[in-house]
mmCIF file of C-alpha atoms in Angstrom:
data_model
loop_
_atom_site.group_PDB
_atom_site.id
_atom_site.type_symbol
_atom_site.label_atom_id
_atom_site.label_comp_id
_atom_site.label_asym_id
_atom_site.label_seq_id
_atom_site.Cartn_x
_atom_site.Cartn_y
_atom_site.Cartn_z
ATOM 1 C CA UNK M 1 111.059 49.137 109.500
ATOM 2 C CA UNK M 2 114.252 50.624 107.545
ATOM 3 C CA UNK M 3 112.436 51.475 104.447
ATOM 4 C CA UNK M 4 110.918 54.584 103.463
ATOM 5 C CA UNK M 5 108.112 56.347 105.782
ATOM 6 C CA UNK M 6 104.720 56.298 104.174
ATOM 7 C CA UNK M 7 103.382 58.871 102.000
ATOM 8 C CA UNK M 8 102.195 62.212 103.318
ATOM 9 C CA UNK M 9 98.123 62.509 102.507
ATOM 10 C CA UNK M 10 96.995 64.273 99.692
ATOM 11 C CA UNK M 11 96.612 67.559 100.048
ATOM 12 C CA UNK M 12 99.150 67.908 103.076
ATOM 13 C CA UNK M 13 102.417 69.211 102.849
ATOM 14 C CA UNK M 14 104.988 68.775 105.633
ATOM 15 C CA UNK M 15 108.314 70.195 103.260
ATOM 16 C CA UNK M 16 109.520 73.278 104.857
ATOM 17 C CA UNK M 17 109.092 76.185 102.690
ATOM 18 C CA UNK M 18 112.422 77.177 100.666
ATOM 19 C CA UNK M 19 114.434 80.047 101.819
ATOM 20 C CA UNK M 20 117.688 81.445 101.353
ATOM 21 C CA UNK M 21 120.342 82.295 103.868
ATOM 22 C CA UNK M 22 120.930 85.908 103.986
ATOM 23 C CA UNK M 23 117.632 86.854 102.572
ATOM 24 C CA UNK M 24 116.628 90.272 103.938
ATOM 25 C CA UNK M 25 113.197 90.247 101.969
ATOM 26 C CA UNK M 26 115.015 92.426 98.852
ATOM 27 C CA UNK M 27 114.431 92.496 95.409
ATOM 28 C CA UNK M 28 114.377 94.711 92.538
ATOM 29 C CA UNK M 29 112.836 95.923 89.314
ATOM 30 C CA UNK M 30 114.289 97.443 86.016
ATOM 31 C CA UNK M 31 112.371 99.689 84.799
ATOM 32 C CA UNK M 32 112.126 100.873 80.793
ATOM 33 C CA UNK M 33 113.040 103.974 81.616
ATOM 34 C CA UNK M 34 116.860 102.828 83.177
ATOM 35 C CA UNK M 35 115.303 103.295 86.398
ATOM 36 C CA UNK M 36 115.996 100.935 89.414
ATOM 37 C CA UNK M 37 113.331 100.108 91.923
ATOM 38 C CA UNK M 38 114.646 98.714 95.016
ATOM 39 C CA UNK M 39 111.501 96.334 97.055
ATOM 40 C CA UNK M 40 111.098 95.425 100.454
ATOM 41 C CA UNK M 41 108.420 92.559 101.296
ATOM 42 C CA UNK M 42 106.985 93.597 97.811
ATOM 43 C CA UNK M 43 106.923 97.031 98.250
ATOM 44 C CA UNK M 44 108.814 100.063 97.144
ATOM 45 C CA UNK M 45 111.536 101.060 99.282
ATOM 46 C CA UNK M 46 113.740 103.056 97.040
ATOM 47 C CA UNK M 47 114.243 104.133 93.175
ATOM 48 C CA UNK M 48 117.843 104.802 91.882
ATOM 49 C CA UNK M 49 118.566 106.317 88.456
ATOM 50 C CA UNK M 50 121.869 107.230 86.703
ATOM 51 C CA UNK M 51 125.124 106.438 88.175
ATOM 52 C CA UNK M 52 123.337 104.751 91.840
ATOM 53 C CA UNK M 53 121.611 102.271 89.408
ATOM 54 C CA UNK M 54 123.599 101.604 87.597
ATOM 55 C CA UNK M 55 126.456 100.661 90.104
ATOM 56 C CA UNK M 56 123.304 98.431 92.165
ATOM 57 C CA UNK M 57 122.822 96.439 89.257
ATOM 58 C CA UNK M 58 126.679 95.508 88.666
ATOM 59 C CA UNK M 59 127.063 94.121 92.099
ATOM 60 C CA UNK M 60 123.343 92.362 91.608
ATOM 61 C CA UNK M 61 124.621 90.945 88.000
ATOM 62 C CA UNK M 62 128.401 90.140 89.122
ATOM 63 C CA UNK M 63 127.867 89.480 92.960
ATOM 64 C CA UNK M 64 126.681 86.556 95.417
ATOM 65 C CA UNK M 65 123.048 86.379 96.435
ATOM 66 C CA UNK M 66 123.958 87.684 99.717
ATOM 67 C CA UNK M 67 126.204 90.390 98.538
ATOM 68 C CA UNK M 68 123.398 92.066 96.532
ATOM 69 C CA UNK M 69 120.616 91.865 99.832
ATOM 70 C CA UNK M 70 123.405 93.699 101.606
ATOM 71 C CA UNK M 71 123.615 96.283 98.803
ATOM 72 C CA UNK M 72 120.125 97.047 98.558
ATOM 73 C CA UNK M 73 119.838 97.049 102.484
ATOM 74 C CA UNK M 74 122.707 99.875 102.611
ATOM 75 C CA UNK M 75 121.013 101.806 99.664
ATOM 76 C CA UNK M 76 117.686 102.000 101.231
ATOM 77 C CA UNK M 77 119.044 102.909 104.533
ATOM 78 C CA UNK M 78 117.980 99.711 106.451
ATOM 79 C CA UNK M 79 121.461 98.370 107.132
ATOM 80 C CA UNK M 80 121.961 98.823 110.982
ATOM 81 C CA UNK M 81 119.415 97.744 113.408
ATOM 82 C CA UNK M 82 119.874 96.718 116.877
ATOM 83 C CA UNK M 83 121.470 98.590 119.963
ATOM 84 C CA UNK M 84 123.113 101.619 118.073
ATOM 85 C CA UNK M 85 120.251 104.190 119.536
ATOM 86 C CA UNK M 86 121.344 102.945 122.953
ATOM 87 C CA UNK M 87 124.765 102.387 122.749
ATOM 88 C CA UNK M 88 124.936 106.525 122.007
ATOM 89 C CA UNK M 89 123.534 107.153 124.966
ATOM 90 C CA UNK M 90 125.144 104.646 127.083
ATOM 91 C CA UNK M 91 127.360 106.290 130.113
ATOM 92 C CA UNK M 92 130.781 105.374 128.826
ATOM 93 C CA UNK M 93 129.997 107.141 125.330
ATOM 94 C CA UNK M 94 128.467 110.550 127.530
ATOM 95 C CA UNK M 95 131.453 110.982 129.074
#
């Protein structure tokens, strides 16, 4: 058979869910006040007013999808994660 597989059941749903490459779990959230909330996973990870806002929401407005997750991930702090605690202490850094 070359056609078409049969129809998933009702109710199931085999589609893998939709994600984006690049997506680091940020968002944000204007606030009235000209405020900038910064969210990771939902929840608050950093609020930016004046000049830090305002400069976050030109590269989220103007920039790729992946250039604003690496913007918020630099502003919040969670940018590096991996080995850099143990490369510091490694032998050939001691000296």
């Amino acid at each position: 058979m070359n056609g078409p597989s049969a129809p998933a059941d009702e109710g199931e749903d085999f589609s893998p869910a939709p994600t984006r490459p690049f997506d680091l779990g940020f968002s944000h959230r204007e606030r009235k006040d000209g405020s900038l909330e910064v969210l990771h996973g939902g929840r608050q990870a950093a609020l930016l007013r004046g000049n830090r806002a305002l400069g976050l929401l030109h590269i989220l407005n103007t920039g790729s999808f992946e250039q604003g997750q690496q913007a918020m991930a630099k502003i919040t702090g969670n940018y590096k994660r991996g080995n850099e605690d143990q490369a510091a202490r490694h032998p050939r850094r001691t000296g």
